[in-house]
Amino acid sequence: MSEKRSLKKIRNIGIMAHIDAGKTTTTERILYYSGKSHKIGEVHDGQAVMDWMEQEQERGITITSAVTDFKWNGYDIHLIDTPGHVDFTIEVERSLRVLDGCIALFCAVGGVEPQSETVWHQANKYHVPRIAFINKMDRIGADFHETINMIRDKLGANPIAIQLPLGAEEKFSGIIDLISMKAVGWDDSTLGRDWSFCELPEEMLPEIKKHREELLEFVAERDDKIMEKYLSGEAISEKEIKSVLRKSVLNLETVPVLCGSALKNKGIQPLLNAVIDFSPSPLDVPSVSGKDPGTGDEIIRTCDDKEPFSSLAFKVMMDDSRKLTYLRIYSGTLEVGKEVYNPVKDVKEKIARIFRMHANKKERVASACAGEIIAVMGMKNTTTGDTLCDISSPIILESIEFYKPVISVAVEPGTIGDQEKLIFALNRISEEDPTFQHKFDDDSGQTIISGMGELHLEIIANKILRQYQVPIRTGKPQVVCRETITKTVNSEGIFNKEINEEKHSGHVWIRLEPLERGKGFEFVNKTDDNRIPENFIPVIEKACYDATLAGIISGYPIVDIRAVLFDGSFKDGVSSELGYILAATAAMKNGAEKAGPVLLEPIMEVEILTPNEFLGEIITDINSRKGKIEKIVDKGVTRIITAHVSLKNMFGYSTSLRSSSQGRANFTMQFLKFETTN
């Protein structure tokens, strides 16, 4: 029973939000009030504990997800603070893959912003229960109720307010707790460490009663006994309300909404209480499932120390040239010196050290158990998304989906002698970051690095210089495009040759058809069984897919294409796998040339927040970049412009926006789709 109780008192949560919503500021308060930190680190001073990288402190943004753990009211909470910038969205993706619950943070002024939507959909993908915290209630333009409406309308969620703000903007002083029906205030002299309950303000009673009634109706609709009490006018206890809310959150039926101001030290302790009350423990989430690497059969592992060991490597980081691998343990236990199995790479790994992490600080421990998030050293071959498990009970867990790079630059070392050091640095960085890729271009003799955006590549270039001491020169950014076809064609592929004194033959007819944007690659077999033997079909399918990896216009991958194998022939004793591979490759290449190939460029969704007086200049600039204005939202003294612009036309936009708005406007940009452009 003690093991079950301890698992019930574990919370694995993350904080996710749009850039500048206040994630790291909130995390710093959490660490201070929980006693993990002895002072509050501020992002604007470059002193935030969780933003430990030099570049994070200099830029005032989070670049890499940071893991920590702390205690709150007898509970062990493992927390991941994630970046808000779209260029580093893989950090959010791999964190959500291993978390049980998360806090979705929203700016009370900006509401649901573009990256808010991105991370919300990522959480939907992994079925992660959420609670919402509307931050910055002290800012001019803060609107609690409008932000709730945006959560409902933009995210398709079912938010339910369990708090109301006590005042707003410069008059924001605390919160109204709709569950306990008390007002909560904070002592500024203790930096918000001390907080207390007080009576409800008379002038707010009508609004409080209205939202309390909505909360009670929500709870009553989901519990028959509470419904009886509600209809008969009986009092409904805090415990009953929290119990029903918890079930609704775990079933992804609702999102409780809280509010506060992290910078002004208000609202953090009730947020932590809500994490305990409503976020799942490892026992509340479904048991993890995986596949047997030998048979492919499904295997279920429950979160229990007595089960065979299984874990997912969700992050790799270089720590003083040593590889640190972050693991979420789903079942079993892990001890220092233990040998584990990586079924993805089919290798054994030995655990040299185990650490509990506090940002970049490490605490060595001898063992770790099911439900924990830890880091280990000793992994030579394990990369992000790999499973580590018990050698005698292998399992492959669902991996992590990685995003494809959309921008490239050429880099070269300052001196010829630094070439090897550059390659070493690039290999190490690509181990850490699955969205970063590099290759050597034989034609130009340059090394090409690719990533998610200008900032992403700028930070990597800076890392090569600072961390690996390799001076480099970079070229102009190049957009990473895709290719596709515009019409349907039939293409014949024939191969008849003798290779190493052995005859190889293959004959196929393939129809290439264009697909809708975002459909990728499809293969359909429509041949009669007697035309091409069944055992050759998978070989032909793979050859067709491989042929799409390099297009015929500029060598970019071909996407949104269907290859239909509709005819061919077989020669007994001569037709071979190699013959069909080369025949299918020829049919794909010849067909693509005739099917009206076109380039697809990445189109970005750009959101610009600007004071009203600069609206005209900014719209003119977007139009000059051949962008399409989708909508303009009036937010009082500011406007939010949403536009779709080709990535190639957005280079240098941050400088242009600063000069046209006197540095007062800002923008975010995220990949939307690949599309043909003029």
XYZ file of C-alpha atoms in Angstrom:
678
model
C 0.000 0.000 0.000
C 2.859 2.416 0.712
C 3.975 2.187 -2.935
C 0.466 2.948 -4.195
C 0.193 5.905 -1.820
C 3.531 7.331 -2.926
C 2.562 7.087 -6.599
C -0.691 8.884 -5.819
C 1.406 11.728 -4.434
C 3.475 12.224 -7.606
C 2.621 14.814 -10.265
C 4.484 15.011 -13.589
C 3.479 18.344 -15.084
C 4.715 20.908 -17.596
C 4.091 24.590 -18.212
C 3.273 25.463 -21.816
C 2.357 28.759 -23.446
C 2.992 31.327 -26.142
C 6.285 33.216 -25.876
C 6.294 35.951 -23.228
C 3.155 34.678 -21.452
C 5.202 34.256 -18.257
C 6.049 30.543 -18.033
C 9.540 30.944 -16.577
C 8.438 33.787 -14.261
C 5.684 31.497 -12.936
C 8.142 28.623 -12.508
C 10.547 30.851 -10.541
C 7.737 31.703 -8.081
C 6.786 28.042 -7.792
C 10.368 27.135 -6.878
C 10.600 29.988 -4.356
C 7.306 29.313 -2.556
C 7.961 25.559 -2.461
C 11.347 26.172 -0.830
C 13.357 24.740 -3.731
C 14.969 28.156 -4.355
C 15.954 30.696 -1.712
C 15.370 33.737 -3.906
C 13.208 34.654 -6.875
C 15.137 34.699 -10.151
C 13.841 37.210 -12.689
C 13.892 36.622 -16.450
C 14.491 40.312 -17.228
C 17.580 40.311 -14.983
C 18.987 37.149 -16.593
C 18.791 35.453 -13.193
C 16.063 32.855 -13.749
C 17.094 29.440 -12.396
C 15.316 27.533 -15.168
C 16.807 29.702 -17.944
C 20.337 28.553 -17.162
C 21.889 28.752 -20.646
C 23.922 31.897 -21.391
C 21.867 32.626 -24.483
C 18.601 32.252 -22.524
C 19.799 34.753 -19.928
C 20.997 37.205 -22.567
C 17.887 37.016 -24.739
C 15.312 36.675 -21.945
C 13.662 33.675 -23.618
C 13.540 29.949 -22.925
C 15.393 27.906 -25.525
C 15.522 24.432 -24.006
C 13.062 22.666 -21.708
C 14.349 22.457 -18.131
C 13.397 19.762 -15.610
C 13.118 20.201 -11.855
C 11.301 18.631 -8.924
C 10.036 19.976 -5.617
C 7.619 19.188 -2.796
C 4.302 20.886 -2.149
C 1.982 19.892 0.706
C 3.530 16.422 0.904
C 3.399 15.783 -2.862
C 6.408 15.212 -5.159
C 6.048 17.368 -8.266
C 8.255 16.908 -11.342
C 8.043 20.041 -13.476
C 9.199 20.820 -17.031
C 9.390 24.486 -18.094
C 9.090 24.563 -21.897
C 9.986 27.230 -24.501
C 7.270 29.400 -26.037
C 9.062 30.314 -29.276
C 7.850 28.329 -32.286
C 11.432 27.564 -33.393
C 11.813 25.356 -30.307
C 8.421 23.653 -30.400
C 10.105 20.204 -30.424
C 10.975 20.895 -26.774
C 7.241 21.145 -26.030
C 6.446 18.087 -28.154
C 8.885 15.759 -26.432
C 7.949 17.102 -22.990
C 4.222 16.537 -23.531
C 4.986 13.000 -24.723
C 6.160 12.047 -21.220
C 4.033 14.299 -18.976
C 0.833 13.282 -17.187
C -0.661 16.779 -16.981
C 0.183 20.398 -17.731
C -0.525 24.017 -16.903
C -1.588 26.009 -19.962
C -0.547 29.606 -19.348
C -2.294 32.492 -21.098
C -1.522 36.209 -21.112
C -4.593 38.142 -19.889
C -3.888 40.800 -22.533
C -2.976 38.659 -25.558
C -5.358 35.785 -24.733
C -4.991 32.751 -26.984
C -1.982 33.546 -29.188
C -0.613 31.477 -32.132
C 1.833 29.349 -30.160
C -0.873 28.840 -27.501
C -2.870 27.065 -30.197
C 0.127 25.014 -31.345
C 0.984 23.707 -27.879
C -2.691 23.103 -27.100
C -3.044 20.869 -30.145
C 0.179 19.083 -29.157
C -1.372 18.376 -25.748
C -4.534 17.117 -27.501
C -2.418 14.691 -29.514
C -1.001 13.106 -26.371
C -4.312 13.334 -24.416
C -2.731 15.425 -21.660
C -5.171 16.817 -19.037
C -4.812 20.572 -18.516
C -5.540 23.354 -16.065
C -5.414 26.950 -17.330
C -3.749 29.900 -15.606
C -4.508 33.381 -16.936
C -1.396 35.366 -16.064
C -0.587 39.112 -16.168
C -3.901 40.230 -14.664
C -2.077 43.395 -13.533
C -1.292 44.509 -17.102
C -3.162 47.275 -18.944
C -5.776 45.626 -21.179
C -6.060 42.453 -19.047
C -9.399 40.733 -19.710
C -10.110 37.522 -17.793
C -13.510 36.762 -19.327
C -12.434 37.480 -22.919
C -9.492 35.099 -22.493
C -11.895 32.374 -21.302
C -14.063 33.014 -24.374
C -10.976 32.678 -26.595
C -10.047 29.378 -24.909
C -13.540 28.137 -25.718
C -13.780 29.522 -29.266
C -10.207 29.198 -30.568
C -9.187 25.967 -28.847
C -12.535 24.162 -28.800
C -12.057 23.548 -25.070
C -14.605 23.560 -22.245
C -13.182 26.043 -19.708
C -14.805 26.468 -16.291
C -13.758 29.344 -14.027
C -12.891 28.232 -10.489
C -11.474 31.669 -9.673
C -12.272 35.280 -10.520
C -9.811 38.195 -10.452
C -10.146 40.673 -7.599
C -9.791 43.868 -9.586
C -7.896 44.189 -12.859
C -4.962 46.046 -14.395
C -3.292 48.319 -11.781
C -6.127 47.534 -9.303
C -5.563 43.777 -9.407
C -5.014 42.697 -5.797
C -5.966 39.024 -5.497
C -8.473 36.365 -6.491
C -11.937 35.094 -5.589
C -11.981 31.326 -4.988
C -15.340 30.090 -6.331
C -14.937 26.683 -4.649
C -14.325 27.933 -1.087
C -16.235 31.202 -1.739
C -13.490 33.305 -0.178
C -11.301 36.141 -1.363
C -7.538 35.578 -1.331
C -4.914 38.284 -0.861
C -1.098 38.330 -0.779
C 1.402 40.127 1.420
C 3.694 42.206 -0.807
C 6.231 42.655 1.999
C 7.036 38.918 1.923
C 7.171 38.781 -1.906
C 3.868 36.936 -1.920
C 5.065 34.112 0.317
C 2.286 34.884 2.830
C -1.313 34.775 1.696
C -4.627 34.814 3.496
C -8.393 34.497 3.065
C -10.741 37.406 3.560
C -14.420 38.268 3.083
C -15.934 38.616 -0.374
C -16.265 42.227 -1.591
C -19.900 43.401 -1.577
C -19.705 45.075 -4.996
C -18.684 41.787 -6.640
C -21.365 39.563 -5.091
C -23.696 39.473 -8.160
C -20.813 38.453 -10.463
C -19.473 35.949 -7.920
C -22.908 34.324 -7.470
C -23.368 34.074 -11.255
C -20.067 32.210 -11.784
C -20.512 30.092 -8.639
C -23.881 28.995 -10.046
C -22.242 28.039 -13.364
C -19.675 25.972 -11.450
C -22.348 24.198 -9.366
C -24.437 23.474 -12.488
C -21.383 21.990 -14.195
C -20.667 19.739 -11.200
C -24.316 18.733 -10.695
C -24.731 17.698 -14.341
C -21.951 15.141 -13.852
C -23.021 13.574 -10.556
C -26.535 12.332 -9.696
C -26.141 12.714 -5.917
C -24.896 16.277 -6.267
C -27.744 16.979 -8.697
C -30.251 15.913 -6.016
C -28.563 18.227 -3.520
C -28.463 21.054 -6.039
C -32.149 20.774 -6.928
C -33.205 20.589 -3.269
C -31.064 23.606 -2.354
C -28.677 21.697 -0.070
C -25.092 22.854 0.375
C -22.484 21.185 -1.835
C -19.115 20.687 -0.142
C -15.707 21.737 -1.460
C -14.686 18.067 -1.443
C -17.616 17.116 -3.692
C -16.908 19.933 -6.134
C -13.203 19.055 -6.353
C -13.926 15.334 -6.764
C -16.204 15.869 -9.784
C -13.887 18.470 -11.297
C -10.929 16.116 -10.955
C -12.747 13.335 -12.818
C -13.761 15.782 -15.566
C -10.192 17.035 -15.976
C -8.778 13.499 -16.116
C -11.386 12.566 -18.752
C -10.427 15.675 -20.797
C -13.973 17.017 -20.403
C -13.059 20.369 -18.919
C -10.256 22.812 -18.147
C -10.432 24.595 -14.754
C -9.380 28.247 -15.135
C -7.366 30.153 -12.520
C -5.773 33.580 -12.646
C -3.060 35.755 -11.137
C 0.081 37.751 -11.786
C 3.322 35.808 -11.461
C 5.472 38.940 -11.706
C 3.492 40.577 -8.865
C 3.648 37.320 -6.829
C -0.110 36.682 -6.793
C -1.976 33.457 -7.556
C 0.863 30.911 -7.474
C 0.043 28.938 -4.297
C -3.597 28.277 -5.326
C -2.246 27.193 -8.722
C -0.022 24.610 -7.002
C -2.988 23.434 -4.932
C -4.968 23.049 -8.153
C -2.138 20.929 -9.622
C -2.522 18.550 -6.666
C -6.338 18.662 -6.729
C -6.900 18.229 -10.471
C -3.761 16.986 -12.247
C -3.282 13.213 -12.641
C -0.865 11.049 -10.711
C 0.957 8.301 -12.664
C -1.817 5.954 -11.487
C -4.552 8.135 -13.029
C -3.286 7.972 -16.605
C -3.780 4.899 -18.817
C -1.099 2.208 -18.599
C 1.544 2.661 -21.258
C 1.351 0.365 -24.274
C 4.092 -0.732 -26.641
C 5.011 -3.461 -29.068
C 7.013 -6.637 -28.663
C 10.093 -6.045 -30.879
C 10.051 -9.706 -31.940
C 6.383 -10.354 -32.711
C 4.870 -6.878 -32.987
C 2.180 -7.835 -30.456
C 0.870 -5.147 -28.125
C 2.236 -5.114 -24.562
C 0.758 -3.166 -21.627
C 2.913 -1.944 -18.739
C 1.327 -0.556 -15.587
C 3.038 2.070 -13.442
C 4.401 -0.267 -10.776
C 7.890 -0.845 -9.366
C 7.339 -4.620 -9.580
C 6.714 -4.572 -13.348
C 9.631 -5.080 -15.795
C 11.594 -1.863 -16.346
C 10.493 0.347 -19.261
C 11.257 3.986 -20.033
C 11.364 6.507 -22.860
C 14.387 8.695 -23.644
C 12.752 12.046 -24.398
C 15.725 14.413 -24.374
C 19.502 14.277 -24.893
C 21.805 17.027 -23.679
C 25.564 17.489 -23.718
C 26.906 18.289 -20.261
C 30.620 19.178 -20.297
C 31.097 16.905 -23.328
C 29.271 14.075 -21.581
C 25.935 12.808 -22.814
C 23.018 13.277 -20.424
C 19.869 11.328 -21.362
C 16.527 12.270 -19.810
C 14.144 9.380 -19.115
C 10.514 9.018 -18.079
C 10.246 5.709 -16.217
C 6.905 4.039 -16.921
C 7.408 0.774 -15.011
C 9.943 -1.046 -12.854
C 13.023 0.377 -11.190
C 16.440 1.544 -12.378
C 19.703 1.262 -10.432
C 23.206 2.564 -11.074
C 25.295 -0.136 -12.779
C 22.246 -1.867 -14.278
C 22.406 -3.036 -17.885
C 19.344 -2.112 -19.946
C 18.251 -2.860 -23.498
C 17.518 -0.416 -26.314
C 15.298 -2.450 -28.703
C 15.143 0.393 -31.269
C 18.917 0.276 -31.819
C 19.204 -3.395 -30.678
C 22.013 -2.557 -28.244
C 22.629 -2.907 -24.526
C 23.465 0.165 -22.465
C 24.901 0.431 -18.956
C 23.644 3.010 -16.467
C 26.727 4.802 -15.125
C 24.946 7.466 -13.067
C 21.390 8.548 -12.227
C 20.467 12.165 -11.461
C 17.502 14.156 -10.290
C 17.678 17.423 -12.224
C 17.134 20.996 -11.107
C 17.617 22.911 -14.381
C 21.345 22.281 -15.069
C 22.162 21.200 -11.507
C 22.420 17.468 -10.859
C 21.748 15.468 -7.678
C 23.150 11.952 -7.809
C 20.864 9.128 -6.653
C 21.376 5.366 -6.502
C 18.030 4.379 -8.048
C 14.783 5.643 -9.553
C 11.286 4.187 -9.691
C 8.175 4.020 -11.862
C 6.517 7.390 -12.416
C 9.708 9.445 -12.120
C 11.506 11.754 -14.559
C 15.285 11.502 -14.216
C 18.514 11.846 -16.210
C 21.212 9.194 -16.697
C 24.789 9.029 -17.960
C 26.385 6.122 -19.793
C 24.145 5.989 -22.879
C 26.348 5.641 -25.974
C 23.797 4.843 -28.680
C 20.444 5.980 -27.271
C 18.816 8.999 -28.942
C 15.604 10.982 -28.461
C 12.506 8.784 -28.798
C 14.269 5.483 -28.038
C 12.953 2.970 -25.522
C 15.120 1.600 -22.715
C 13.790 -1.516 -21.062
C 14.523 -4.724 -19.202
C 16.700 -7.089 -21.256
C 14.473 -10.075 -20.435
C 11.178 -8.255 -21.176
C 11.727 -6.078 -24.269
C 9.145 -3.503 -25.353
C 9.159 -0.652 -27.866
C 7.140 2.365 -26.687
C 5.580 4.898 -29.054
C 8.315 7.281 -30.166
C 8.180 11.063 -30.642
C 7.201 12.753 -33.902
C 9.832 15.210 -35.105
C 9.284 18.289 -37.237
C 11.066 18.759 -40.548
C 13.405 21.772 -40.952
C 12.154 24.661 -43.096
C 15.255 26.861 -43.356
C 18.936 26.255 -44.163
C 22.212 28.183 -44.140
C 25.668 27.279 -45.345
C 28.400 27.288 -42.687
C 32.135 26.890 -42.979
C 34.882 26.941 -40.356
C 37.139 29.964 -39.917
C 40.140 27.864 -40.901
C 40.540 24.599 -42.833
C 41.976 22.982 -39.707
C 38.687 23.516 -37.859
C 36.650 21.381 -40.275
C 36.848 18.256 -38.108
C 35.957 20.226 -34.981
C 32.944 21.669 -36.832
C 31.674 18.235 -37.862
C 32.127 16.995 -34.276
C 30.106 19.968 -32.959
C 27.333 19.483 -35.541
C 27.048 15.779 -34.720
C 26.752 16.561 -31.011
C 24.138 19.263 -31.577
C 22.054 16.994 -33.844
C 22.054 14.369 -31.065
C 20.527 16.952 -28.743
C 18.085 18.474 -31.229
C 16.131 16.189 -33.612
C 14.817 19.195 -35.588
C 18.383 20.210 -36.523
C 20.015 18.560 -39.539
C 23.319 19.007 -41.337
C 24.852 17.662 -44.528
C 27.856 18.250 -46.764
C 27.022 19.652 -50.200
C 29.367 18.038 -52.755
C 28.557 20.643 -55.402
C 29.369 23.722 -53.323
C 31.833 22.119 -50.904
C 29.901 23.716 -48.031
C 28.257 22.280 -44.939
C 24.515 23.016 -44.877
C 22.699 23.281 -41.548
C 18.895 23.207 -41.410
C 16.453 24.119 -38.664
C 13.045 25.507 -37.721
C 13.708 29.218 -38.180
C 16.208 32.076 -38.268
C 16.432 32.242 -34.459
C 16.972 28.486 -34.223
C 19.940 28.595 -36.612
C 21.298 31.783 -35.064
C 21.389 30.122 -31.639
C 23.014 26.977 -33.054
C 25.707 29.067 -34.778
C 26.306 30.846 -31.484
C 26.523 27.500 -29.692
C 29.138 26.210 -32.149
C 31.274 29.249 -31.354
C 30.758 29.388 -27.576
C 30.412 25.783 -26.510
C 32.684 24.122 -29.059
C 35.069 27.032 -29.731
C 34.784 26.727 -33.515
C 34.720 30.103 -35.322
C 32.393 29.874 -38.352
C 31.117 31.948 -41.236
C 27.473 31.646 -42.289
C 25.869 32.307 -45.639
C 22.455 33.761 -46.387
C 19.475 31.683 -45.188
C 17.930 29.400 -47.798
C 14.372 28.148 -47.666
C 13.916 24.360 -47.539
C 11.214 23.632 -50.130
C 9.289 20.572 -51.275
C 8.267 19.435 -54.743
C 4.987 17.998 -55.989
C 3.207 17.153 -59.230
C 0.198 18.845 -60.841
C -1.255 16.196 -63.175
C -1.849 12.461 -63.435
C 0.437 10.402 -65.676
C 1.097 6.746 -66.395
C 4.742 5.725 -66.451
C 6.406 2.455 -67.450
C 9.584 1.211 -65.792
C 11.630 -1.590 -67.398
C 14.919 -3.049 -66.230
C 16.748 -5.889 -67.996
C 20.444 -6.253 -67.281
C 23.094 -8.687 -66.235
C 24.867 -7.742 -63.012
C 27.774 -9.854 -61.724
C 26.929 -12.552 -64.268
C 23.363 -12.758 -62.984
C 20.299 -11.599 -64.928
C 17.954 -9.128 -63.233
C 14.620 -8.076 -64.633
C 11.726 -5.918 -63.534
C 8.713 -4.416 -65.298
C 6.100 -2.096 -63.748
C 3.427 0.383 -64.772
C 2.864 3.139 -62.201
C 0.285 5.911 -62.259
C 1.306 9.093 -60.440
C -1.544 11.208 -59.055
C -1.378 14.586 -57.234
C -2.862 14.665 -53.737
C -4.185 17.437 -51.502
C -1.645 19.489 -49.544
C -0.420 17.754 -46.434
C -1.272 14.210 -47.576
C 2.374 13.161 -48.015
C 2.987 9.925 -49.955
C 0.554 7.109 -50.674
C 1.120 3.773 -52.420
C -1.708 1.677 -53.851
C -1.387 -1.776 -55.401
C -4.017 -2.460 -58.086
C -2.299 -5.254 -59.990
C -3.799 -8.674 -60.548
C -2.151 -11.388 -58.456
C -0.828 -13.209 -61.509
C 0.951 -10.145 -62.952
C 3.535 -9.487 -60.192
C 4.005 -11.949 -57.318
C 2.854 -10.642 -53.921
C 6.298 -10.916 -52.325
C 7.676 -8.230 -54.668
C 4.993 -5.617 -53.823
C 6.615 -4.309 -50.574
C 9.931 -3.963 -52.437
C 8.262 -1.905 -55.166
C 6.453 0.246 -52.575
C 9.726 1.063 -50.795
C 11.434 1.874 -54.094
C 8.588 4.273 -54.974
C 8.882 5.985 -51.579
C 12.672 6.229 -51.832
C 12.282 7.852 -55.251
C 10.305 10.709 -53.649
C 13.161 11.662 -51.305
C 14.889 13.699 -54.011
C 12.800 15.542 -56.610
C 13.753 16.451 -60.140
C 13.540 20.271 -60.016
C 15.984 21.040 -57.200
C 16.366 17.760 -55.380
C 13.811 18.568 -52.650
C 11.537 15.739 -51.411
C 8.388 15.111 -53.479
C 5.218 15.261 -51.362
C 1.454 14.979 -51.796
C 1.749 12.250 -54.406
C 0.057 8.876 -54.870
C 1.841 6.050 -56.696
C -0.588 3.441 -58.069
C 0.979 0.184 -59.245
C -1.581 -0.973 -61.822
C 0.315 -3.334 -64.123
C 3.621 -5.024 -64.836
C 4.988 -8.432 -65.685
C 7.003 -11.284 -64.214
C 9.650 -13.502 -65.850
C 10.243 -16.724 -63.980
C 13.870 -17.140 -62.960
C 14.857 -13.661 -64.148
C 12.637 -11.165 -62.316
C 14.290 -10.140 -59.045
C 13.987 -7.688 -56.164
C 16.782 -5.576 -57.613
C 15.099 -5.598 -61.016
C 11.793 -4.364 -59.593
C 13.538 -1.727 -57.431
C 15.330 -0.238 -60.438
C 12.241 -0.501 -62.660
C 10.043 1.260 -60.064
C 12.689 3.957 -59.534
C 12.847 4.622 -63.284
C 9.042 4.738 -63.568
C 8.818 7.247 -60.689
C 11.533 9.502 -62.080
C 10.224 9.481 -65.648
C 6.644 9.968 -64.458
C 7.537 12.893 -62.162
C 9.225 14.690 -65.067
C 6.025 14.436 -67.158
C 3.550 15.165 -64.333
C 4.043 18.939 -64.212
C 6.451 19.185 -61.283
C 6.327 22.382 -59.209
C 8.106 23.772 -56.157
C 6.243 24.130 -52.869
C 7.514 26.822 -50.521
C 6.854 27.009 -46.774
C 4.079 29.488 -45.972
C 4.211 30.976 -42.489
C 1.390 32.275 -40.324
C 2.599 35.604 -38.969
C 0.897 37.343 -36.048
C 1.904 40.951 -35.325
C 0.928 42.831 -32.158
C 1.224 46.569 -32.787
C 0.045 49.894 -31.336
C -2.705 51.357 -33.519
C -0.602 54.213 -34.897
C 1.723 51.842 -36.796
C -1.025 49.722 -38.365
C -0.824 51.292 -41.839
C 2.966 50.994 -42.167
C 2.941 47.383 -41.039
C 0.185 46.367 -43.469
C 2.078 48.093 -46.302
C 5.228 46.169 -45.375
C 3.374 42.833 -45.326
C 1.847 43.587 -48.738
C 5.305 44.417 -50.127
C 6.389 40.940 -48.999
C 3.487 39.463 -51.030
C 1.745 38.461 -47.809
C -1.990 37.964 -47.450
C -3.688 39.694 -44.508
C -6.116 37.172 -42.994
C -7.603 39.255 -40.186
C -7.069 42.285 -37.943
C -8.356 42.138 -34.368
C -8.987 45.321 -32.383
C -7.608 45.081 -28.834
C -8.208 48.663 -27.693
C -4.943 50.572 -28.037
C -3.353 47.711 -29.983
C -4.172 45.623 -33.034
C -3.365 41.997 -33.794
C -2.654 41.362 -37.486
C -2.666 37.791 -38.797
C -1.076 37.244 -42.217
C 0.159 34.368 -44.383
C 3.560 35.047 -45.949
C 6.093 32.944 -47.821
C 9.096 32.236 -45.585
C 11.564 33.462 -48.218
C 9.979 36.923 -47.954
C 10.243 37.060 -44.161
C 14.020 37.147 -43.792
C 15.098 40.200 -41.825
C 11.527 41.047 -40.832
C 12.340 41.574 -37.147
C 14.668 44.467 -38.024
C 12.128 45.967 -40.423
C 9.325 45.734 -37.837
C 11.441 47.375 -35.150
C 12.271 50.338 -37.366
C 8.697 50.829 -38.616
C 7.182 50.721 -35.107
C 9.930 52.404 -33.045
C 10.560 49.026 -31.432
C 7.030 48.845 -29.961
C 5.540 46.088 -32.164
C 6.443 42.415 -31.966
C 5.602 39.358 -34.019
C 5.534 35.572 -33.938
C 5.742 33.260 -36.905
C 4.976 29.585 -37.287
C 4.944 27.143 -40.185
C 1.473 26.807 -41.742
C 1.774 24.720 -44.932
C 3.734 24.095 -48.113
C 2.191 25.799 -51.117
C 3.026 26.965 -54.631
C 3.886 30.661 -54.882
C 4.371 33.113 -57.726
